[in-house]
XYZ file of C-alpha atoms in Angstrom:
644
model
C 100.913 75.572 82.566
C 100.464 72.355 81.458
C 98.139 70.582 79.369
C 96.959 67.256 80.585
C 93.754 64.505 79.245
C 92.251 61.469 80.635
C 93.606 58.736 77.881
C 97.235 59.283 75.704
C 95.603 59.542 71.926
C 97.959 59.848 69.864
C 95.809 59.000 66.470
C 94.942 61.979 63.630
C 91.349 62.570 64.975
C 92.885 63.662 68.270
C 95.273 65.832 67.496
C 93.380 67.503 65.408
C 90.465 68.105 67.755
C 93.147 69.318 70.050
C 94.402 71.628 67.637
C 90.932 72.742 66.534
C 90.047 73.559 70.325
C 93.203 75.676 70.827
C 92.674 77.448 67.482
C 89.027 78.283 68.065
C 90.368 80.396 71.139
C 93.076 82.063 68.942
C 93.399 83.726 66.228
C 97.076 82.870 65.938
C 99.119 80.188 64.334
C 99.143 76.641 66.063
C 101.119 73.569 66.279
C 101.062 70.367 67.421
C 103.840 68.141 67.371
C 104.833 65.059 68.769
C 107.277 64.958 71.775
C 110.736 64.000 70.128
C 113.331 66.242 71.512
C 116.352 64.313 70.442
C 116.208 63.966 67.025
C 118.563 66.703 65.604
C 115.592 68.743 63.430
C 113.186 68.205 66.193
C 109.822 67.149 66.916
C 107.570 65.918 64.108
C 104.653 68.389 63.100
C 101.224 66.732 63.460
C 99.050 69.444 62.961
C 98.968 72.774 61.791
C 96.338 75.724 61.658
C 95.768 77.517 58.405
C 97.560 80.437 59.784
C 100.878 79.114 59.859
C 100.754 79.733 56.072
C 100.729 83.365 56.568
C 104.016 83.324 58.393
C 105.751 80.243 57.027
C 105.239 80.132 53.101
C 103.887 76.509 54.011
C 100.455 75.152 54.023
C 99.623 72.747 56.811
C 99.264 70.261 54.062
C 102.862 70.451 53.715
C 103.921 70.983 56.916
C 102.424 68.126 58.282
C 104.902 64.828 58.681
C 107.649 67.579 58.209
C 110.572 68.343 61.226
C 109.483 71.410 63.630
C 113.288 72.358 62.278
C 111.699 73.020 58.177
C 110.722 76.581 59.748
C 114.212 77.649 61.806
C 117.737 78.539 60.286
C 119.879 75.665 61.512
C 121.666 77.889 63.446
C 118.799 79.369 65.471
C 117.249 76.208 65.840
C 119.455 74.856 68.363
C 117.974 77.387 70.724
C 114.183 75.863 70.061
C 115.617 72.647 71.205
C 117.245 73.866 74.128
C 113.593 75.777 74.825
C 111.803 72.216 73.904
C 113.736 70.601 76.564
C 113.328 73.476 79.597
C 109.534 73.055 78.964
C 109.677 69.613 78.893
C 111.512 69.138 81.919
C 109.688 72.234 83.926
C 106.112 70.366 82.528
C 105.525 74.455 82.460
C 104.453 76.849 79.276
C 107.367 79.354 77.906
C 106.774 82.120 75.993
C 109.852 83.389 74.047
C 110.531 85.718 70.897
C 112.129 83.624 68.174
C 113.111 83.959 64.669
C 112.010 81.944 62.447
C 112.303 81.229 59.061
C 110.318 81.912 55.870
C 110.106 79.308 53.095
C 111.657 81.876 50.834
C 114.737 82.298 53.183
C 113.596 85.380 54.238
C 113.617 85.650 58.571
C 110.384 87.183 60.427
C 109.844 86.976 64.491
C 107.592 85.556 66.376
C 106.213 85.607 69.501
C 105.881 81.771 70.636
C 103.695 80.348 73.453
C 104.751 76.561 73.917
C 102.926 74.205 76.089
C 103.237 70.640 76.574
C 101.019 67.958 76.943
C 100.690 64.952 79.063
C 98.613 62.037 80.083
C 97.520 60.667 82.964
C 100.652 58.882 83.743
C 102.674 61.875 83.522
C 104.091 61.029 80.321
C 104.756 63.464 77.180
C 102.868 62.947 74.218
C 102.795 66.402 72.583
C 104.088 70.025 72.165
C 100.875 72.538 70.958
C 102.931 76.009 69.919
C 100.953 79.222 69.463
C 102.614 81.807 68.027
C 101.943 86.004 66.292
C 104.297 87.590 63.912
C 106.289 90.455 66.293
C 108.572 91.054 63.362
C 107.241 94.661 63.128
C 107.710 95.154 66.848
C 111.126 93.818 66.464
C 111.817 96.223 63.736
C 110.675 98.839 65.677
C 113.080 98.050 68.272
C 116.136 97.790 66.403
C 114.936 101.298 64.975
C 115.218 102.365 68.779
C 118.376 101.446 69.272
C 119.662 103.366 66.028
C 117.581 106.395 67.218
C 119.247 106.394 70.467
C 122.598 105.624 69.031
C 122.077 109.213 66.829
C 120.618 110.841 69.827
C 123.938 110.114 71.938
C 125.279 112.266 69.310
C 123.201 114.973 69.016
C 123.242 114.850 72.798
C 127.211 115.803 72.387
C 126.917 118.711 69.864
C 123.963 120.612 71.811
C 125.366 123.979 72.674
C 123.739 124.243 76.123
C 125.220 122.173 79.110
C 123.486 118.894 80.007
C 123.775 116.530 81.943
C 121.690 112.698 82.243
C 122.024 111.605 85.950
C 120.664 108.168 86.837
C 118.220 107.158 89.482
C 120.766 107.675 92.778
C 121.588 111.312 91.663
C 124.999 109.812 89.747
C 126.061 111.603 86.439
C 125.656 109.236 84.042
C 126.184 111.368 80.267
C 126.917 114.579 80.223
C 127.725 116.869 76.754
C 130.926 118.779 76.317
C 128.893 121.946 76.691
C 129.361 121.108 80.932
C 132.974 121.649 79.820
C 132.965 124.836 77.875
C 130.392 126.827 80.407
C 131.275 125.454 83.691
C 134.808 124.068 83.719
C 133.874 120.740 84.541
C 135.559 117.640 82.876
C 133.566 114.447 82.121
C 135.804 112.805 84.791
C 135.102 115.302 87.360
C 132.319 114.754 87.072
C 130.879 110.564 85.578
C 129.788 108.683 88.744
C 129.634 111.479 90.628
C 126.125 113.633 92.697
C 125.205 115.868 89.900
C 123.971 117.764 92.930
C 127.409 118.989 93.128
C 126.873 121.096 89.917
C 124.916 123.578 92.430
C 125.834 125.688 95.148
C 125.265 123.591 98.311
C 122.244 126.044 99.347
C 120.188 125.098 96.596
C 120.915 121.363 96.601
C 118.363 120.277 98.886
C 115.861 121.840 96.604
C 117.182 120.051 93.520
C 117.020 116.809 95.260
C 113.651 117.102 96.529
C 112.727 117.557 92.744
C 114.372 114.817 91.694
C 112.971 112.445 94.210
C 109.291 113.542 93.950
C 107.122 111.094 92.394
C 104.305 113.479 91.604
C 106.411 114.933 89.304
C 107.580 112.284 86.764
C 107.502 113.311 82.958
C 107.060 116.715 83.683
C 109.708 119.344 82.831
C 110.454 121.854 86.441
C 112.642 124.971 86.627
C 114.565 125.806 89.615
C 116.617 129.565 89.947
C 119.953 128.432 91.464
C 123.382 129.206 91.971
C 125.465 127.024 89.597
C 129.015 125.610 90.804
C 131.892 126.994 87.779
C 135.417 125.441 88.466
C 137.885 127.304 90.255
C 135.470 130.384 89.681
C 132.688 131.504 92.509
C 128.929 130.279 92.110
C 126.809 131.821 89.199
C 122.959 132.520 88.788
C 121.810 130.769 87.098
C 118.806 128.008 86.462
C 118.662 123.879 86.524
C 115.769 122.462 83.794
C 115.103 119.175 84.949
C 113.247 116.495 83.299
C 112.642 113.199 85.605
C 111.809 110.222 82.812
C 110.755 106.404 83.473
C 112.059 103.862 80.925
C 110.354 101.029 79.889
C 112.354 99.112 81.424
C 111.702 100.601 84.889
C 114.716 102.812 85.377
C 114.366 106.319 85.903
C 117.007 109.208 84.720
C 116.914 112.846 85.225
C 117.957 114.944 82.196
C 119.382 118.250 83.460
C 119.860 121.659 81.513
C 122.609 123.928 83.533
C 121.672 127.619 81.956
C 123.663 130.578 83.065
C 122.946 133.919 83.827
C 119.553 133.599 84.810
C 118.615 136.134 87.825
C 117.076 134.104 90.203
C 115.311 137.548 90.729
C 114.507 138.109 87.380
C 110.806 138.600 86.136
C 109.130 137.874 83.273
C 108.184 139.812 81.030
C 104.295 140.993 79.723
C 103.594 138.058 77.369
C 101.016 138.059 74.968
C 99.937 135.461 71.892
C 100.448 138.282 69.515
C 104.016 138.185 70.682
C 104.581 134.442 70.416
C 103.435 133.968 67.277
C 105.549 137.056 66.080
C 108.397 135.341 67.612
C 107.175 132.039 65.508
C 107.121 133.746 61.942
C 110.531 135.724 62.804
C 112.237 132.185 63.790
C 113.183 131.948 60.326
C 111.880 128.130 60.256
C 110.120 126.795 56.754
C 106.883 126.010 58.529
C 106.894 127.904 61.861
C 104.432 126.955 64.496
C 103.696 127.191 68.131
C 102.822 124.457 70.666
C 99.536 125.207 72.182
C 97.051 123.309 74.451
C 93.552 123.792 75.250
C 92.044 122.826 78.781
C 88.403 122.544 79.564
C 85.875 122.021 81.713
C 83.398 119.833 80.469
C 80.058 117.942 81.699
C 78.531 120.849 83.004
C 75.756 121.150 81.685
C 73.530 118.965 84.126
C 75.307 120.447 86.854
C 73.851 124.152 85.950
C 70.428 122.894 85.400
C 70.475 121.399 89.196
C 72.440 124.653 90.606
C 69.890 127.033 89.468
C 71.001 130.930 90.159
C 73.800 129.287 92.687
C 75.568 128.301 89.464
C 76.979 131.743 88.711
C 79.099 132.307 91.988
C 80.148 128.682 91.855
C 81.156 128.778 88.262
C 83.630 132.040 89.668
C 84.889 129.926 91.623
C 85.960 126.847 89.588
C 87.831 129.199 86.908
C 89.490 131.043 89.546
C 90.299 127.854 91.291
C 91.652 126.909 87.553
C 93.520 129.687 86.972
C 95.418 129.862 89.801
C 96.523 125.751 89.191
C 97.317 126.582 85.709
C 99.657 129.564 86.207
C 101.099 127.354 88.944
C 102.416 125.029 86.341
C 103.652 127.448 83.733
C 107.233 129.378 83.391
C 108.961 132.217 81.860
C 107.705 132.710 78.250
C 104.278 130.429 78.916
C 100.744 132.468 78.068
C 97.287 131.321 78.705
C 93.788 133.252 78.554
C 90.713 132.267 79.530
C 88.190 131.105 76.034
C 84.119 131.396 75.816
C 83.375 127.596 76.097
C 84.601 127.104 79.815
C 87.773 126.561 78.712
C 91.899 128.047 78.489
C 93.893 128.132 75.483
C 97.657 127.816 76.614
C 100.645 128.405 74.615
C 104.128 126.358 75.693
C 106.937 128.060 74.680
C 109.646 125.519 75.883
C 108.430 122.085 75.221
C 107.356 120.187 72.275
C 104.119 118.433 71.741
C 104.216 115.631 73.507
C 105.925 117.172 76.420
C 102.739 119.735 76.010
C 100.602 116.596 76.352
C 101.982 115.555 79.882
C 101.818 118.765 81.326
C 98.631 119.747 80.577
C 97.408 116.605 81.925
C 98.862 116.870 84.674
C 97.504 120.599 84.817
C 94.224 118.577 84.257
C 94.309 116.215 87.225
C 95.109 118.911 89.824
C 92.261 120.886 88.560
C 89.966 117.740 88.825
C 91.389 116.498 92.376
C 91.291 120.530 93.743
C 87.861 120.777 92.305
C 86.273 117.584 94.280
C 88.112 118.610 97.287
C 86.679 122.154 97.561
C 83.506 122.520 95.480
C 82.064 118.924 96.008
C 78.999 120.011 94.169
C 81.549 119.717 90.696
C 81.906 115.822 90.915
C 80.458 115.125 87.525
C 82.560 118.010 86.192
C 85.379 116.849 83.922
C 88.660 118.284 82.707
C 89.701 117.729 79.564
C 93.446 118.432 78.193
C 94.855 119.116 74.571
C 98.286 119.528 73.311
C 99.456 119.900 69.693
C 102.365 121.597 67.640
C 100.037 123.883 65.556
C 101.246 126.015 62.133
C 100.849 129.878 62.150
C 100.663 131.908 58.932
C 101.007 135.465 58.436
C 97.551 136.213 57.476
C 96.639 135.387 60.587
C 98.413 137.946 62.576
C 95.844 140.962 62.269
C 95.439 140.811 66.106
C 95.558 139.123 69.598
C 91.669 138.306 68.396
C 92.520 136.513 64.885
C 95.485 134.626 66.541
C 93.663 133.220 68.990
C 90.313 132.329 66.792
C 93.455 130.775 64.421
C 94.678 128.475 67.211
C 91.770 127.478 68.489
C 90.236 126.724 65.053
C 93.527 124.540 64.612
C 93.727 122.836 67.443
C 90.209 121.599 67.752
C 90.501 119.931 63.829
C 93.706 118.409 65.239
C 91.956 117.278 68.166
C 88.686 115.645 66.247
C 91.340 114.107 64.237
C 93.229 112.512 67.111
C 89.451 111.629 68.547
C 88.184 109.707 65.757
C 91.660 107.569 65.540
C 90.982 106.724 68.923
C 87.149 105.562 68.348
C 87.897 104.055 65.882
C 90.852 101.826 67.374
C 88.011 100.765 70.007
C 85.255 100.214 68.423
C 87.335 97.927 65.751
C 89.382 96.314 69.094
C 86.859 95.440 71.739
C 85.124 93.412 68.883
C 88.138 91.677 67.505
C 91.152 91.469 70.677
C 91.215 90.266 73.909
C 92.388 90.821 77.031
C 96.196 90.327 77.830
C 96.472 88.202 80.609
C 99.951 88.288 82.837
C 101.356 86.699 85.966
C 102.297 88.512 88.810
C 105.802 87.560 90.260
C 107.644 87.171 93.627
C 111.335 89.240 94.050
C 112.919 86.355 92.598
C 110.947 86.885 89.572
C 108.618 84.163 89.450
C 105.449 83.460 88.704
C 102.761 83.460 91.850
C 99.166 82.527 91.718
C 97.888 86.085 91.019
C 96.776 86.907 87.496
C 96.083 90.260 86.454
C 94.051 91.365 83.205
C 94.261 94.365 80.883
C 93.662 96.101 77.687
C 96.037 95.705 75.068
C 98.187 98.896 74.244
C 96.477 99.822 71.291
C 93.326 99.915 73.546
C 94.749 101.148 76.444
C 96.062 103.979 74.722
C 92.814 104.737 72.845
C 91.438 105.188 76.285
C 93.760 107.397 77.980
C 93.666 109.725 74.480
C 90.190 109.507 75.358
C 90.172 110.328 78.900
C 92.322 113.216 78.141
C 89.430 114.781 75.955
C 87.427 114.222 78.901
C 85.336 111.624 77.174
C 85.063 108.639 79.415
C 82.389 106.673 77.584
C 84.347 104.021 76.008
C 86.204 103.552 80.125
C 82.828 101.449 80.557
C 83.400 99.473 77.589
C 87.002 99.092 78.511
C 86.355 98.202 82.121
C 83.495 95.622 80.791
C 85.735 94.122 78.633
C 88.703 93.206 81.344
C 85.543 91.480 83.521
C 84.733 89.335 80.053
C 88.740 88.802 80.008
C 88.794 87.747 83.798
C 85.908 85.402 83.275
C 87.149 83.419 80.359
C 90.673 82.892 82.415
C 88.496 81.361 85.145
C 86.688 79.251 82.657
C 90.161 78.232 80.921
C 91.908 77.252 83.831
C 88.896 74.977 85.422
C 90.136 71.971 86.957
C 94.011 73.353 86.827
C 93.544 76.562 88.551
C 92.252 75.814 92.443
C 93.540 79.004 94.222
C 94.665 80.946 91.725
C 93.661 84.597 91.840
C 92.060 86.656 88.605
C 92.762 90.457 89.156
C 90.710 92.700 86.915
C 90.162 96.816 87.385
C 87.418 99.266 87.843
C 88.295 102.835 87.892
C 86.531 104.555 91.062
C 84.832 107.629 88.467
C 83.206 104.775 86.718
C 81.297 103.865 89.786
C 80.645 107.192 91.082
C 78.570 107.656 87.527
C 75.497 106.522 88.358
C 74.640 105.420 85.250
C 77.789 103.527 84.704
C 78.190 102.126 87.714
C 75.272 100.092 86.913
C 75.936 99.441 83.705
C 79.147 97.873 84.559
C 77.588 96.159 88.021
C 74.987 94.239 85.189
C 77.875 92.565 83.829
C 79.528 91.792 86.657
C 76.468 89.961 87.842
C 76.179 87.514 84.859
C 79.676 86.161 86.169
C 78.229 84.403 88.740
C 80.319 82.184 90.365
C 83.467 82.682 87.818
C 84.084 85.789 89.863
C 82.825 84.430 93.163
C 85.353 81.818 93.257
C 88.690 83.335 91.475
C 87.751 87.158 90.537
C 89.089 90.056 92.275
C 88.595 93.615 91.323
C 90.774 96.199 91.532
C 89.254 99.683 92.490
C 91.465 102.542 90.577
C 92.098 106.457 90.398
C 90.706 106.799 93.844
C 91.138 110.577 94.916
C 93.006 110.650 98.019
C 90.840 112.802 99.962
C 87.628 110.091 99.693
C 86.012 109.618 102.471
C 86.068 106.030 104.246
C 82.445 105.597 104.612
C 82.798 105.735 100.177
C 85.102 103.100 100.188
C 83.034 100.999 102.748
C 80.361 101.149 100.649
C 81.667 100.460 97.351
C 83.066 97.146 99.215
C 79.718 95.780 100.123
C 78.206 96.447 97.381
C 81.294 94.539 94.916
C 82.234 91.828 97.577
C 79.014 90.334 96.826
C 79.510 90.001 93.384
C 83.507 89.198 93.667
C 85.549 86.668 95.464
C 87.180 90.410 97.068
C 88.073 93.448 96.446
C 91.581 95.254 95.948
C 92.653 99.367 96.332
C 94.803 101.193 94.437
C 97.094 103.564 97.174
C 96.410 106.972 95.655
C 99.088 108.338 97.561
C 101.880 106.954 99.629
C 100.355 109.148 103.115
C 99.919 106.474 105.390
C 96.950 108.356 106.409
C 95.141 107.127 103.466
C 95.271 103.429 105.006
C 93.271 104.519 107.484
C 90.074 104.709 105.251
C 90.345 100.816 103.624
C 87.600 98.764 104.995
C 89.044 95.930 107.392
C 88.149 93.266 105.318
C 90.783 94.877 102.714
C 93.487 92.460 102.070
C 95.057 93.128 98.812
C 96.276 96.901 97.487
C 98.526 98.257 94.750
C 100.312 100.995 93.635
C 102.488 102.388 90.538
C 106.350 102.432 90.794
C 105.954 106.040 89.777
C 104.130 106.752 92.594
C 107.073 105.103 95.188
C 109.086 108.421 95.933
C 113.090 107.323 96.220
C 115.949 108.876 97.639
C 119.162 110.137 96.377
C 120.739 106.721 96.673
C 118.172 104.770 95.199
C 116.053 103.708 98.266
C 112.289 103.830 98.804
C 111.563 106.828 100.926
C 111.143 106.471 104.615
C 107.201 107.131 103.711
C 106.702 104.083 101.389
C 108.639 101.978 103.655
C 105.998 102.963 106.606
C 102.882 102.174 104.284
C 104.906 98.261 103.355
C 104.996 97.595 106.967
C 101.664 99.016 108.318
C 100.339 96.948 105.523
C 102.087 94.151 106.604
C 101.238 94.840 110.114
C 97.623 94.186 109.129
C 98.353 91.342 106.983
C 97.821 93.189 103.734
C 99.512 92.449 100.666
C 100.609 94.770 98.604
C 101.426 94.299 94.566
C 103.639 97.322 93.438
C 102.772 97.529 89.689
C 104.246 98.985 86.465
C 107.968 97.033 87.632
C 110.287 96.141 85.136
C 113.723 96.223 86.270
C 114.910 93.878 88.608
C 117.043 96.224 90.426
C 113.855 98.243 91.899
C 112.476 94.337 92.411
C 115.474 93.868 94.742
C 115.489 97.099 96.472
C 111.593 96.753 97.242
C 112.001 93.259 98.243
C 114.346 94.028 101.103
C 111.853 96.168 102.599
C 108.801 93.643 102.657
C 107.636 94.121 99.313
C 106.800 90.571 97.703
C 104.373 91.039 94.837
C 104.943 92.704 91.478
C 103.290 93.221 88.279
C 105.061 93.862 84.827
C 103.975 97.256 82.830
C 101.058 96.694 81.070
């Protein structure tokens, strides 16, 4: 983007009104220089915002007159130039990480937005550079790549046999446990199916694991026949983990356990017994991972249910139940607690693993719950998961452990609440929204912009959500319009065509009272969102019935220039219900089941071309890697948003 004005100014008072402008929209460091790319130290620095102090050691006093090469090593500066002269020649904005250099010596990193400026004949006058200090960011990612340098390690001395295979199925790692238990050298078996670690009967049931979307982050057993080297199969049982990286690629961690009967039951369970099992570990501070699942909001829904509450409410908790026991395995307990609600106990996964699962546990309860008792709509499900201490005291009975637990878990849980009020209250007053380009295969920027919460927020939210308090969605969701408006109003006179896309989820408007709560804002747009706006409708349940989605159309296009859906599902069935005047969906990457061999299932591919057939578009979102860019692209895919 560039940056253009009616005369070329180049005197003090201009610059610094420029500079003021920028700054009063930012509350990071800015810089205006002139446009001198060939001189060796770079441009001359005109103006300067008080920030740059922070991060420099230098007031803008002193900066002033000064090189734009004062605050770079030599050595790194060469790459500024090089950056200087791409934007100069593009006449487009780049944002890059650089490190810079404090007057003390010391280096720091910064994230650098740099724009140039030109007037009316097309010449360049100016540079204006807005940058934030990442250097904690950065630190955190070199700290990564240590962590993952000691977990490749750890990975080799783990006594039970794993194996890492990559998005196609291929072994990627594997430990020399594989070795030891099953025969199997790393060359037999690098590069190679890891399907071939299981008796060929039970393969097909492996792979449709690995290959279901639904199932990402959460940790599935399957009873199976392991292959042992010049030996006949074993019982046995696979552990598989399927686990998106932020960089889009998705690897399947595999634990090969032997002599598991694929008959074998599990034994009577109880919390007495688990925590027994926690003292006698032998660790310093034993403890047990427990979660706590609720249903919450019903309290309205009684009062209008009258004496039909009763059989309904037998209804929902068996309906629970029987979804919850559905996602546990051997050594797993649950019971059912006196506020609506079921204390679970995980005996194979840590806390954050927990955390996924019972969400997960969480949705299905919701989505099963809407589909057969409609009458539950306002109900909510919230979902819990901590590592929680046990002391011996406590042990007196199945009673005291579970009071114990419970009692735990909830102060952990208020804890984890207020952090997460606390980080919105403090960041919808002081952040804004994070603005981001979707691209084309090639990578490029299109004329689609989409808006969201920054992760701080965003994650406040979901912790949110997952207590089943959805309050602060409203403010969330009213804070993304405010973000889409003020990119309309930036880009005014530079932005004909280009397309704003903000989100809604669909429970927000099914809440009455936030529905119009969040439709009053949208009206003071106007003809911001008229002309540029479109809004995203999210978390739409995949049974909803047409005539709802009709609906919520007129009532939004009249507000927005149109509205976009979210594919709940990849059924093509689901199509079916968008209102013709749809032309713009979405959908997750995680949501895109692939094959073996690292295609897009046969089902995806039929929604991308009925879509196309009625000249929708489709933006597949949460992309990083340009590998799964490629591989969509060749079957019609064109649009794709970054992670958020």
């Amino acid at each position: 983007m560039t940056i253009a004005m009616a005369e070329p100014r180049n005197d003090s008072y201009f610059i610094n009104l420029l500079g003021g402008v920028i700054a009063s929209q930012s509350n990071e460091t800015v810089i205006v220089t002139d446009p001198d790319i060939d001189n060796p130290l770079g441009p001359v620095i005109q103006f300067a915002t008080a920030a740059v102090e922070r991060t420099s050691g230098y007031t803008p006093r002193e900066l002033v007159g000064r090189r734009l090469g004062t605050l770079f090593a030599a050595d790194k500066f060469v790459a500024v130039l090089e950056m200087l002269r791409e934007v100069a020649a593009s006449k487009q904005a780049v944002i890059v990480d650089q490190e810079a250099r404090h007057r003390t010596g010391r280096g720091h990193w910064l994230e650098l937005s740099t724009s140039p400026v030109f007037d009316d004949a097309g010449k360049l006058i100016h540079f204006v550079r807005v940058g934030r200090d990442i250097s904690a960011r950065k630190t955190a990612e070199l700290g990564r790549e240590s962590t993952q340098r000691l977990l490749a390690s750890v990975f080799g001395v783990i006594n039970e046999p794993l194996a890492v295979a990559d998005s196609a199925g291929k072994v990627v790692m594997a430990n020399t446990a594989v070795t030891r238990r099953l025969g199997w050298s790393i060359f037999d078996l690098m590069g190679k199916p890891v399907l071939n670690c299981l008796a060929e009967a039970d393969r097909p049931s492996l792979d449709g694991m690995m290959t279901s979307a639904s199932a990402l982050d959460q940790t599935r057993q399957l009873k199976c026949f392991l292959e042992v080297k010049g030996k006949q199969p074993v019982a046995g049982e696979v552990e598989l983990t399927s686990i998106r990286q932020q960089d889009g690629n998705l690897y399947h961690v595999l634990t090969l356990r032997l002599g598991a009967s694929k008959d074998a039951v599990d034994k009577d369970w109880t919390f007495e017994l688990a925590v027994r099992q926690a003292l006698s570990s032998g660790n310093q501070d034993p403890s047990v991972v427990a979660g706590k699942l609720q249903l919450v909001g019903l309290e309205a829904i009684k009062e209008s249910l009258g004496d039909k509450w009763q059989a309904l409410a037998e209804r929902a908790h068996s309906l629970a139940e029987r979804t919850i026991q559905n996602h546990l395995r051997h050594g797993d307990i649950f019971r059912r607690t006196k506020d609506d609600g079921y204390l679970v106990l995980f005996s194979h996964l840590s806390a954050t693993e927990a955390q996924f699962k019972a969400n997960a546990i969480a949705a299905e309860i919701k989505e099963k719950l809407l589909g057969e008792m409609p009458e539950l709509a306002e109900a909510r499900v919230a979902a819990f998961s901590s590592t929680v201490p046990v002391e011996q005291s406590e042990t007196k009975n199945e009673e005291t452990i579970v009071q114990s637990i419970e009692r735990r878990l909830k102060a952990e849980r208020n804890r984890v609440e207020k952090e997460a009020r606390d980080a919105l209250t403090h960041g919808l007053r002081s952040m804004r929204a994070i603005s981001a380009p979707v691209l084309n295969v090639e990578g490029k920027p299109t004329p689609i912009t989409t808006i969201h919460l920054p992760k701080s927020l965003r994650e406040a939210v979901q912790s949110l959500h997952s207590l089943g308090e959805i309050g602060y969605e409203l403010e969330a969701q009213t804070f993304l319009l405010a973000g889409a408006a003020e990119q309309v109003l930036a880009g005014l006179g530079h932005g004909a065509g280009k397309i704003i896309l903000t989100q809604v989820s669909a429970e927000t408007l099914a809440n009455a009272r936030m529905s119009e709560a969040w439709l009053k804002v949208a009206r003071t747009l106007g003809d911001a969102a008229k002309s540029q706006i479109v809004v995203e409708l999210r978390d739409i349940p995949a049974d909803v019935a047409a005539t709802r989605l009709t609906d919520l159309t007129m009532r939004l296009s009249s507000l927005f220039k149109s509205v976009a859906f979210e594919l709940p599902t990849v059924d093509s069935a689901f199509l079916g219900k968008l209102p013709m005047s749809t032309k713009l969906a979405t959908i997750t990457l995680a949501k895109i089941p692939w094959s073996s061999t690292g295609e897009p299932s046969p089902a995806f591919c039929k929604i991308v071309k009925s879509l196309d057939l009625r000249q929708r578009r489709l933006i597949v979102r949460e992309i990083a890697s340009p590998a799964k860019r490629m591989a969509l692209g060749k079957i019609g895919v064109t649009l794709f948003a970054p992670p958020e």
